[in-house]
Amino acid sequence: MSILELNNITKRYDDKLAVDNISLSIEEGEIFGLLGPNGAGKSTVISMIGDLVKPDQGEIAIDGHSLKKEAILAKKNLGIVPQDIALYENLSAINNLKFWGTLYGLKGALLKTRIDEALEITGLKDRAKDKIKNYSGGMKRRINIAAAFMHHPRLLIMDEPTVGIDPQSRNHILEFTRNLNKEYGTTVIYTSHYMEEVESLCGKLMIIDEGKVIASGSQSEIKRMVSNEETAEIKLTHYTSEIGMKLNTIKDVSGINYNAGILTIAMKESKTNLQDIMDVLIGNNAKIENINVKVPSLETVFLTLTGKSLRD
Ligand code: ADP
Ligand code: MG
């Protein structure tokens, strides 16, 4: 069963259509990417899932429970890390975690265990008693994420968790997201306008722009929407024009270029190609030093489908 269902969600602010008829189904256990440039409607979608903003139209169900009809049950297994940090600056990390844990109904020994766990997984145990206002932006982010995980929700939604923070905290958050998913089986919706992050974390994703779905599916499905071309870059110590001629006869190879020891082959995505290419190279004593197969990036997909760049 899907942990989250959005059916034809629409939200309008005055004359601005922030979210335009979005549907989505997420299976439990995924790290799902919600990718789109600033103003695409990502935070509005998340606010509607969190029941902070009511959709004008459409239905939302979390873990099979309608958000409209069974709000408490629906939200029980939901954790949201908001885009803007929601922590008390004058309280310590421990007291912030205590606050959020209590809000989620935790108390006594379990609350204490969860606070210890949160400090452990954020790597901020030694700073636990410091006031949040003395934390770096990245450290605040980590505590903000841990706060949303205090009740161990089965669905955790993170809204642009790595914007404006140092690379060390960024790597920590990416690693932390993978660990949550692996060790607790938490389903994660990872929202970002950084395509590299979504590319490295998420199996399935949805790309939105101006409130509309641009593309949705697995990474390879989405990439294939714009192109089924792959490029193999092969570093060789030996190359002849005869090798080039033979490679050109392989089905679905569309172009060959050899320059400065690197053979670049453009080909249609196909599992048999690479084997055929290897056979030709090995059969003709071309010593292979390195192979790199490239598929189109999500940036290319976005550019192709919208005519603009995802970057700031
Ligand atoms: P994203 O999170 O992808 O950057 P948002 O969901 O924040 O996008 O915003 C989508 C669009 O809706 C933007 O044009 C934004 O200006 C507008 N918007 C968002 N929240 C409000 C609001 N409370 N009032 C009016 N317009 C809003
Ligand atoms: Mg946003």
mmCIF file of C-alpha atoms and ligand atoms in Angstrom:
data_model
loop_
_atom_site.group_PDB
_atom_site.id
_atom_site.type_symbol
_atom_site.label_atom_id
_atom_site.label_comp_id
_atom_site.label_asym_id
_atom_site.label_seq_id
_atom_site.Cartn_x
_atom_site.Cartn_y
_atom_site.Cartn_z
ATOM 1 C CA MET A 1 0.000 0.000 0.000
ATOM 2 C CA SER A 2 1.195 3.517 -0.636
ATOM 3 C CA ILE A 3 2.234 5.591 2.352
ATOM 4 C CA LEU A 4 1.180 8.779 0.585
ATOM 5 C CA GLU A 5 -1.444 9.485 -2.055
ATOM 6 C CA LEU A 6 -2.115 12.881 -3.571
ATOM 7 C CA ASN A 7 -5.080 13.002 -5.915
ATOM 8 C CA ASN A 8 -5.458 16.063 -8.149
ATOM 9 C CA ILE A 9 -4.264 18.598 -5.593
ATOM 10 C CA THR A 10 -4.713 22.249 -6.512
ATOM 11 C CA LYS A 11 -3.913 25.410 -4.541
ATOM 12 C CA ARG A 12 -4.383 28.985 -5.649
ATOM 13 C CA TYR A 13 -3.138 32.150 -3.922
ATOM 14 C CA ASP A 14 -5.143 35.055 -5.348
ATOM 15 C CA ASP A 15 -4.353 34.931 -9.061
ATOM 16 C CA LYS A 16 -1.317 32.675 -8.582
ATOM 17 C CA LEU A 17 -1.864 28.978 -9.241
ATOM 18 C CA ALA A 18 0.807 27.661 -6.824
ATOM 19 C CA VAL A 19 -0.075 23.964 -7.270
ATOM 20 C CA ASP A 20 -1.905 22.840 -10.370
ATOM 21 C CA ASN A 21 -3.573 19.437 -10.273
ATOM 22 C CA ILE A 22 -0.761 17.300 -8.870
ATOM 23 C CA SER A 23 -1.209 13.581 -8.255
ATOM 24 C CA LEU A 24 1.368 11.364 -6.628
ATOM 25 C CA SER A 25 1.670 7.942 -5.054
ATOM 26 C CA ILE A 26 4.634 6.939 -2.908
ATOM 27 C CA GLU A 27 5.399 3.391 -1.822
ATOM 28 C CA GLU A 28 6.631 2.719 1.684
ATOM 29 C CA GLY A 29 10.430 2.424 1.917
ATOM 30 C CA GLU A 30 11.376 4.838 -0.850
ATOM 31 C CA ILE A 31 13.540 7.940 -0.788
ATOM 32 C CA PHE A 32 11.413 9.991 -3.135
ATOM 33 C CA GLY A 33 12.683 13.219 -4.670
ATOM 34 C CA LEU A 34 10.544 16.322 -5.160
ATOM 35 C CA LEU A 35 12.607 18.477 -7.461
ATOM 36 C CA GLY A 36 11.847 21.910 -8.818
ATOM 37 C CA PRO A 37 13.227 25.458 -9.011
ATOM 38 C CA ASN A 38 12.350 28.202 -6.520
ATOM 39 C CA GLY A 39 8.671 29.047 -6.707
ATOM 40 C CA ALA A 40 7.747 25.688 -8.287
ATOM 41 C CA GLY A 41 5.231 24.893 -5.547
ATOM 42 C CA LYS A 42 7.236 22.374 -3.476
ATOM 43 C CA SER A 43 6.655 23.995 -0.077
ATOM 44 C CA THR A 44 2.975 24.516 -0.858
ATOM 45 C CA VAL A 45 2.606 20.787 -1.606
ATOM 46 C CA ILE A 46 4.347 19.960 1.680
ATOM 47 C CA SER A 47 2.201 22.412 3.648
ATOM 48 C CA MET A 48 -0.897 20.711 2.260
ATOM 49 C CA ILE A 49 0.422 17.245 3.236
ATOM 50 C CA GLY A 50 1.126 18.619 6.720
ATOM 51 C CA ASP A 51 -2.428 20.001 6.940
ATOM 52 C CA LEU A 52 -1.119 23.554 7.418
ATOM 53 C CA VAL A 53 -2.660 24.737 4.154
ATOM 54 C CA LYS A 54 -5.960 23.365 2.804
ATOM 55 C CA PRO A 55 -6.029 22.394 -0.861
ATOM 56 C CA ASP A 56 -8.694 24.100 -2.997
ATOM 57 C CA GLN A 57 -9.304 20.773 -4.655
ATOM 58 C CA GLY A 58 -8.106 17.218 -4.341
ATOM 59 C CA GLU A 59 -7.597 14.496 -1.760
ATOM 60 C CA ILE A 60 -4.628 13.570 0.397
ATOM 61 C CA ALA A 61 -4.217 10.228 2.169
ATOM 62 C CA ILE A 62 -1.333 9.283 4.451
ATOM 63 C CA ASP A 63 -0.946 5.596 5.239
ATOM 64 C CA GLY A 64 -4.447 5.022 3.855
ATOM 65 C CA HIS A 65 -6.088 7.653 6.060
ATOM 66 C CA SER A 66 -7.796 10.635 4.500
ATOM 67 C CA LEU A 67 -6.331 13.882 5.779
ATOM 68 C CA LYS A 68 -9.759 15.486 5.541
ATOM 69 C CA LYS A 69 -11.714 12.783 7.348
ATOM 70 C CA GLU A 70 -9.161 11.179 9.685
ATOM 71 C CA ALA A 71 -6.606 13.918 10.293
ATOM 72 C CA ILE A 72 -5.219 12.539 13.557
ATOM 73 C CA LEU A 73 -4.641 9.036 12.212
ATOM 74 C CA ALA A 74 -3.253 10.436 8.962
ATOM 75 C CA LYS A 75 -0.720 12.687 10.705
ATOM 76 C CA LYS A 76 0.362 10.123 13.302
ATOM 77 C CA ASN A 77 3.015 8.685 11.024
ATOM 78 C CA LEU A 78 4.121 11.950 9.476
ATOM 79 C CA GLY A 79 7.166 14.075 10.276
ATOM 80 C CA ILE A 80 7.861 17.337 8.461
ATOM 81 C CA VAL A 81 11.126 19.225 8.435
ATOM 82 C CA PRO A 82 10.100 22.729 7.381
ATOM 83 C CA GLN A 83 12.144 24.860 5.006
ATOM 84 C CA ASP A 84 12.480 27.563 7.683
ATOM 85 C CA ILE A 85 14.103 26.350 10.875
ATOM 86 C CA ALA A 86 11.554 25.918 13.659
ATOM 87 C CA LEU A 87 13.632 25.894 16.846
ATOM 88 C CA TYR A 88 13.768 28.045 19.964
ATOM 89 C CA GLU A 89 17.015 30.013 19.734
ATOM 90 C CA ASN A 90 17.268 30.573 23.476
ATOM 91 C CA LEU A 91 16.800 26.930 24.391
ATOM 92 C CA SER A 92 19.469 24.228 24.265
ATOM 93 C CA ALA A 93 19.330 21.409 21.720
ATOM 94 C CA ILE A 94 18.169 19.052 24.483
ATOM 95 C CA ASN A 95 15.304 21.337 25.455
ATOM 96 C CA ASN A 96 14.257 21.890 21.849
ATOM 97 C CA LEU A 97 14.157 18.128 21.309
ATOM 98 C CA LYS A 98 12.239 17.733 24.580
ATOM 99 C CA PHE A 99 9.725 20.328 23.368
ATOM 100 C CA TRP A 100 9.130 18.601 20.027
ATOM 101 C CA GLY A 101 9.097 15.121 21.586
ATOM 102 C CA THR A 102 6.469 16.201 24.136
ATOM 103 C CA LEU A 103 4.396 17.742 21.349
ATOM 104 C CA TYR A 104 4.401 14.331 19.669
ATOM 105 C CA GLY A 105 3.192 12.727 22.910
ATOM 106 C CA LEU A 106 6.475 11.239 24.120
ATOM 107 C CA LYS A 107 7.284 11.208 27.822
ATOM 108 C CA GLY A 108 9.413 9.626 30.540
ATOM 109 C CA ALA A 109 12.048 7.054 29.605
ATOM 110 C CA LEU A 110 11.020 6.932 25.936
ATOM 111 C CA LEU A 111 11.378 10.707 25.586
ATOM 112 C CA LYS A 112 14.857 10.525 27.133
ATOM 113 C CA THR A 113 15.886 7.644 24.853
ATOM 114 C CA ARG A 114 14.690 9.519 21.780
ATOM 115 C CA ILE A 115 16.553 12.695 22.788
ATOM 116 C CA ASP A 116 19.760 10.674 23.245
ATOM 117 C CA GLU A 117 19.171 8.977 19.900
ATOM 118 C CA ALA A 118 18.559 12.335 18.161
ATOM 119 C CA LEU A 119 21.797 13.755 19.556
ATOM 120 C CA GLU A 120 23.626 10.596 18.525
ATOM 121 C CA ILE A 121 22.364 10.584 14.930
ATOM 122 C CA THR A 122 22.951 14.300 14.441
ATOM 123 C CA GLY A 123 26.515 13.942 15.742
ATOM 124 C CA LEU A 124 25.892 16.835 18.146
ATOM 125 C CA LYS A 125 26.064 15.083 21.506
ATOM 126 C CA ASP A 126 28.910 17.251 22.773
ATOM 127 C CA ARG A 127 26.947 20.431 21.958
ATOM 128 C CA ALA A 128 23.665 19.199 23.479
ATOM 129 C CA LYS A 129 23.545 21.786 26.260
ATOM 130 C CA ASP A 130 24.478 24.800 24.101
ATOM 131 C CA LYS A 131 21.763 27.250 23.118
ATOM 132 C CA ILE A 132 20.588 26.876 19.518
ATOM 133 C CA LYS A 133 21.512 30.514 18.818
ATOM 134 C CA ASN A 134 25.180 29.526 19.151
ATOM 135 C CA TYR A 135 24.884 26.773 16.534
ATOM 136 C CA SER A 136 25.965 27.113 12.905
ATOM 137 C CA GLY A 137 23.248 27.057 10.224
ATOM 138 C CA GLY A 138 24.103 23.446 9.378
ATOM 139 C CA MET A 139 23.929 22.338 13.014
ATOM 140 C CA LYS A 140 20.508 23.973 13.401
ATOM 141 C CA ARG A 141 19.354 22.101 10.310
ATOM 142 C CA ARG A 142 20.464 18.779 11.765
ATOM 143 C CA ILE A 143 18.579 19.401 15.022
ATOM 144 C CA ASN A 144 15.550 20.548 13.019
ATOM 145 C CA ILE A 145 15.550 17.234 11.146
ATOM 146 C CA ALA A 146 16.057 15.178 14.315
ATOM 147 C CA ALA A 147 13.154 17.063 15.971
ATOM 148 C CA ALA A 148 10.806 15.973 13.181
ATOM 149 C CA PHE A 149 11.949 12.372 13.662
ATOM 150 C CA MET A 150 11.423 12.234 17.463
ATOM 151 C CA HIS A 151 8.213 10.163 17.164
ATOM 152 C CA HIS A 152 9.753 7.861 14.503
ATOM 153 C CA PRO A 153 7.285 8.733 11.748
ATOM 154 C CA ARG A 154 7.075 6.255 8.883
ATOM 155 C CA LEU A 155 7.020 9.177 6.441
ATOM 156 C CA LEU A 156 9.512 12.011 6.843
ATOM 157 C CA ILE A 157 9.299 15.001 4.514
ATOM 158 C CA MET A 158 12.334 17.254 4.280
ATOM 159 C CA ASP A 159 11.877 20.649 2.634
ATOM 160 C CA GLU A 160 15.163 21.855 1.100
ATOM 161 C CA PRO A 161 17.246 20.659 4.072
ATOM 162 C CA THR A 162 20.610 21.641 2.603
ATOM 163 C CA VAL A 163 20.048 25.212 1.422
ATOM 164 C CA GLY A 164 22.688 27.652 2.634
ATOM 165 C CA ILE A 165 24.733 25.331 4.837
ATOM 166 C CA ASP A 166 28.377 24.250 4.936
ATOM 167 C CA PRO A 167 29.500 21.192 2.916
ATOM 168 C CA GLN A 168 30.215 19.147 6.052
ATOM 169 C CA SER A 169 26.653 19.527 7.358
ATOM 170 C CA ARG A 170 25.330 18.919 3.855
ATOM 171 C CA ASN A 171 27.165 15.599 3.621
ATOM 172 C CA HIS A 172 26.021 14.715 7.110
ATOM 173 C CA ILE A 173 22.371 15.333 6.162
ATOM 174 C CA LEU A 174 22.632 13.266 2.976
ATOM 175 C CA GLU A 175 24.255 10.393 4.884
ATOM 176 C CA PHE A 176 21.742 10.728 7.707
ATOM 177 C CA THR A 177 18.848 10.523 5.210
ATOM 178 C CA ARG A 178 20.235 7.301 3.733
ATOM 179 C CA ASN A 179 20.681 5.831 7.222
ATOM 180 C CA LEU A 180 17.146 6.677 8.349
ATOM 181 C CA ASN A 181 15.821 4.978 5.272
ATOM 182 C CA LYS A 182 18.027 1.919 5.652
ATOM 183 C CA GLU A 183 17.954 1.378 9.406
ATOM 184 C CA TYR A 184 14.435 2.498 10.331
ATOM 185 C CA GLY A 185 12.791 1.800 6.969
ATOM 186 C CA THR A 186 11.565 5.406 6.995
ATOM 187 C CA THR A 187 10.033 6.619 3.753
ATOM 188 C CA VAL A 188 11.575 9.982 2.906
ATOM 189 C CA ILE A 189 10.369 12.723 0.606
ATOM 190 C CA TYR A 190 13.443 14.771 -0.141
ATOM 191 C CA THR A 191 12.671 18.186 -1.551
ATOM 192 C CA SER A 192 15.344 20.167 -3.289
ATOM 193 C CA HIS A 193 16.273 22.357 -6.211
ATOM 194 C CA TYR A 194 19.729 20.722 -6.249
ATOM 195 C CA MET A 195 19.492 18.031 -8.877
ATOM 196 C CA GLU A 196 22.789 16.384 -7.831
ATOM 197 C CA GLU A 197 21.339 15.619 -4.375
ATOM 198 C CA VAL A 198 18.165 14.114 -5.766
ATOM 199 C CA GLU A 199 20.212 12.245 -8.361
ATOM 200 C CA SER A 200 22.372 10.609 -5.699
ATOM 201 C CA LEU A 201 19.639 9.925 -3.088
ATOM 202 C CA CYS A 202 16.384 9.165 -4.822
ATOM 203 C CA GLY A 203 15.242 6.177 -6.859
ATOM 204 C CA LYS A 204 11.975 7.788 -7.887
ATOM 205 C CA LEU A 205 11.179 11.428 -8.209
ATOM 206 C CA MET A 206 8.814 14.055 -9.472
ATOM 207 C CA ILE A 207 9.920 17.242 -11.166
ATOM 208 C CA ILE A 208 7.575 20.202 -10.824
ATOM 209 C CA ASP A 209 7.663 23.697 -12.261
ATOM 210 C CA GLU A 210 5.145 26.526 -11.902
ATOM 211 C CA GLY A 211 2.861 24.225 -9.951
ATOM 212 C CA LYS A 212 2.733 21.565 -12.645
ATOM 213 C CA VAL A 213 4.223 18.090 -12.952
ATOM 214 C CA ILE A 214 6.959 18.120 -15.584
ATOM 215 C CA ALA A 215 8.050 14.525 -15.161
ATOM 216 C CA SER A 216 7.522 11.674 -12.711
ATOM 217 C CA GLY A 217 8.925 8.165 -12.338
ATOM 218 C CA SER A 218 12.232 6.412 -11.746
ATOM 219 C CA GLN A 219 15.408 8.284 -12.633
ATOM 220 C CA SER A 220 15.999 6.151 -15.712
ATOM 221 C CA GLU A 221 12.380 6.521 -16.882
ATOM 222 C CA ILE A 222 12.607 10.280 -16.545
ATOM 223 C CA LYS A 223 15.946 10.482 -18.294
ATOM 224 C CA ARG A 224 14.632 8.342 -21.117
ATOM 225 C CA MET A 225 11.808 10.852 -21.642
ATOM 226 C CA VAL A 226 14.299 13.245 -23.174
ATOM 227 C CA SER A 227 16.861 10.894 -24.604
ATOM 228 C CA ASN A 228 17.823 7.264 -24.695
ATOM 229 C CA GLU A 229 21.363 8.145 -25.680
ATOM 230 C CA GLU A 230 24.262 7.099 -23.509
ATOM 231 C CA THR A 231 27.875 8.043 -23.912
ATOM 232 C CA ALA A 232 30.711 5.640 -23.131
ATOM 233 C CA GLU A 233 34.116 7.189 -22.556
ATOM 234 C CA ILE A 234 36.826 4.577 -22.824
ATOM 235 C CA LYS A 235 40.476 5.272 -22.084
ATOM 236 C CA LEU A 236 42.678 3.210 -24.396
ATOM 237 C CA THR A 237 46.391 2.790 -24.956
ATOM 238 C CA HIS A 238 45.976 1.548 -28.533
ATOM 239 C CA TYR A 239 43.569 2.611 -31.261
ATOM 240 C CA THR A 240 43.347 2.167 -35.022
ATOM 241 C CA SER A 241 40.899 3.336 -37.669
ATOM 242 C CA GLU A 242 40.051 -0.334 -38.199
ATOM 243 C CA ILE A 243 38.734 -0.513 -34.622
ATOM 244 C CA GLY A 244 36.641 2.566 -35.353
ATOM 245 C CA MET A 245 35.167 0.980 -38.470
ATOM 246 C CA LYS A 246 34.234 -2.186 -36.625
ATOM 247 C CA LEU A 247 32.647 -0.230 -33.747
ATOM 248 C CA ASN A 248 30.563 1.739 -36.230
ATOM 249 C CA THR A 249 28.918 -1.456 -37.458
ATOM 250 C CA ILE A 250 27.538 -2.269 -33.974
ATOM 251 C CA LYS A 251 23.793 -1.820 -33.819
ATOM 252 C CA ASP A 252 22.687 1.388 -32.051
ATOM 253 C CA VAL A 253 26.143 2.964 -31.998
ATOM 254 C CA SER A 254 25.479 6.436 -33.374
ATOM 255 C CA GLY A 255 28.851 8.137 -33.233
ATOM 256 C CA ILE A 256 32.518 7.610 -32.468
ATOM 257 C CA ASN A 257 35.290 10.011 -31.645
ATOM 258 C CA TYR A 258 38.882 9.312 -30.628
ATOM 259 C CA ASN A 259 40.933 12.065 -29.085
ATOM 260 C CA ALA A 260 43.972 12.140 -26.779
ATOM 261 C CA GLY A 261 43.655 8.508 -25.721
ATOM 262 C CA ILE A 262 39.906 8.713 -25.042
ATOM 263 C CA LEU A 263 37.421 6.934 -27.263
ATOM 264 C CA THR A 264 33.946 8.454 -26.973
ATOM 265 C CA ILE A 265 31.028 6.386 -28.218
ATOM 266 C CA ALA A 266 27.475 7.682 -28.460
ATOM 267 C CA MET A 267 24.903 4.896 -28.428
ATOM 268 C CA LYS A 268 21.280 4.098 -27.762
ATOM 269 C CA GLU A 269 20.788 2.669 -24.290
ATOM 270 C CA SER A 270 21.087 -1.088 -24.634
ATOM 271 C CA LYS A 271 22.652 -3.771 -22.498
ATOM 272 C CA THR A 272 24.192 -5.668 -25.415
ATOM 273 C CA ASN A 273 26.067 -2.661 -26.844
ATOM 274 C CA LEU A 274 28.733 -2.496 -24.223
ATOM 275 C CA GLN A 275 29.503 -6.200 -24.548
ATOM 276 C CA ASP A 276 29.818 -5.861 -28.350
ATOM 277 C CA ILE A 277 32.062 -2.827 -27.943
ATOM 278 C CA MET A 278 34.284 -4.681 -25.460
ATOM 279 C CA ASP A 279 34.517 -7.646 -27.825
ATOM 280 C CA VAL A 280 35.795 -5.405 -30.644
ATOM 281 C CA LEU A 281 38.280 -3.604 -28.393
ATOM 282 C CA ILE A 282 39.658 -6.737 -26.762
ATOM 283 C CA GLY A 283 39.728 -8.609 -30.090
ATOM 284 C CA ASN A 284 41.878 -5.817 -31.540
ATOM 285 C CA ASN A 285 44.329 -5.487 -28.657
ATOM 286 C CA ALA A 286 43.102 -2.075 -27.565
ATOM 287 C CA LYS A 287 44.207 -2.029 -23.942
ATOM 288 C CA ILE A 288 41.355 -0.612 -21.844
ATOM 289 C CA GLU A 289 42.410 1.551 -18.911
ATOM 290 C CA ASN A 290 39.095 3.003 -17.831
ATOM 291 C CA ILE A 291 35.404 3.062 -18.809
ATOM 292 C CA ASN A 292 32.841 5.675 -17.924
ATOM 293 C CA VAL A 293 29.231 5.397 -19.124
ATOM 294 C CA LYS A 294 27.208 8.592 -18.865
ATOM 295 C CA VAL A 295 23.427 8.958 -18.985
ATOM 296 C CA PRO A 296 21.681 12.339 -19.321
ATOM 297 C CA SER A 297 21.559 14.301 -16.047
ATOM 298 C CA LEU A 298 18.356 15.551 -14.414
ATOM 299 C CA GLU A 299 19.589 19.045 -15.253
ATOM 300 C CA THR A 300 19.508 18.079 -18.948
ATOM 301 C CA VAL A 301 16.006 16.661 -18.497
ATOM 302 C CA PHE A 302 14.762 19.854 -16.878
ATOM 303 C CA LEU A 303 16.382 22.037 -19.487
ATOM 304 C CA THR A 304 14.928 19.965 -22.310
ATOM 305 C CA LEU A 305 11.396 19.881 -20.885
ATOM 306 C CA THR A 306 11.106 23.478 -19.663
ATOM 307 C CA GLY A 307 13.672 25.393 -21.698
ATOM 308 C CA LYS A 308 15.299 26.765 -18.543
ATOM 309 C CA SER A 309 17.897 25.790 -15.967
ATOM 310 C CA LEU A 310 17.147 24.364 -12.519
ATOM 311 C CA ARG A 311 19.925 26.321 -10.906
ATOM 312 C CA ASP A 312 19.474 29.559 -8.975
HETATM 313 P P1 ADP B 1 8.893 26.386 -3.732
HETATM 314 O O1 ADP B 1 8.811 25.818 -2.357
HETATM 315 O O2 ADP B 1 8.964 25.358 -4.805
HETATM 316 O O3 ADP B 1 10.000 27.396 -3.873
HETATM 317 P P2 ADP B 1 6.375 27.644 -3.002
HETATM 318 O O4 ADP B 1 5.435 26.525 -2.777
HETATM 319 O O5 ADP B 1 6.962 28.292 -1.811
HETATM 320 O O6 ADP B 1 7.516 27.173 -4.018
HETATM 321 O O7 ADP B 1 5.639 28.772 -3.844
HETATM 322 C C1 ADP B 1 4.896 28.500 -5.033
HETATM 323 C C2 ADP B 1 4.262 29.785 -5.530
HETATM 324 O O8 ADP B 1 3.223 30.181 -4.634
HETATM 325 C C3 ADP B 1 5.222 30.955 -5.597
HETATM 326 O O9 ADP B 1 4.882 31.748 -6.713
HETATM 327 C C4 ADP B 1 4.944 31.697 -4.312
HETATM 328 O O10 ADP B 1 5.240 33.066 -4.451
HETATM 329 C C5 ADP B 1 3.463 31.464 -4.108
HETATM 330 N N1 ADP B 1 3.097 31.428 -2.684
HETATM 331 C C6 ADP B 1 3.525 30.527 -1.769
HETATM 332 N N2 ADP B 1 2.975 30.756 -0.562
HETATM 333 C C7 ADP B 1 2.177 31.839 -0.709
HETATM 334 C C8 ADP B 1 1.322 32.590 0.173
HETATM 335 N N3 ADP B 1 1.187 32.237 1.455
HETATM 336 N N4 ADP B 1 0.658 33.643 -0.344
HETATM 337 C C9 ADP B 1 0.770 33.974 -1.645
HETATM 338 N N5 ADP B 1 1.563 33.336 -2.522
HETATM 339 C C10 ADP B 1 2.242 32.272 -2.081
HETATM 340 MG MG MG B 2 10.078 26.018 -0.800
#
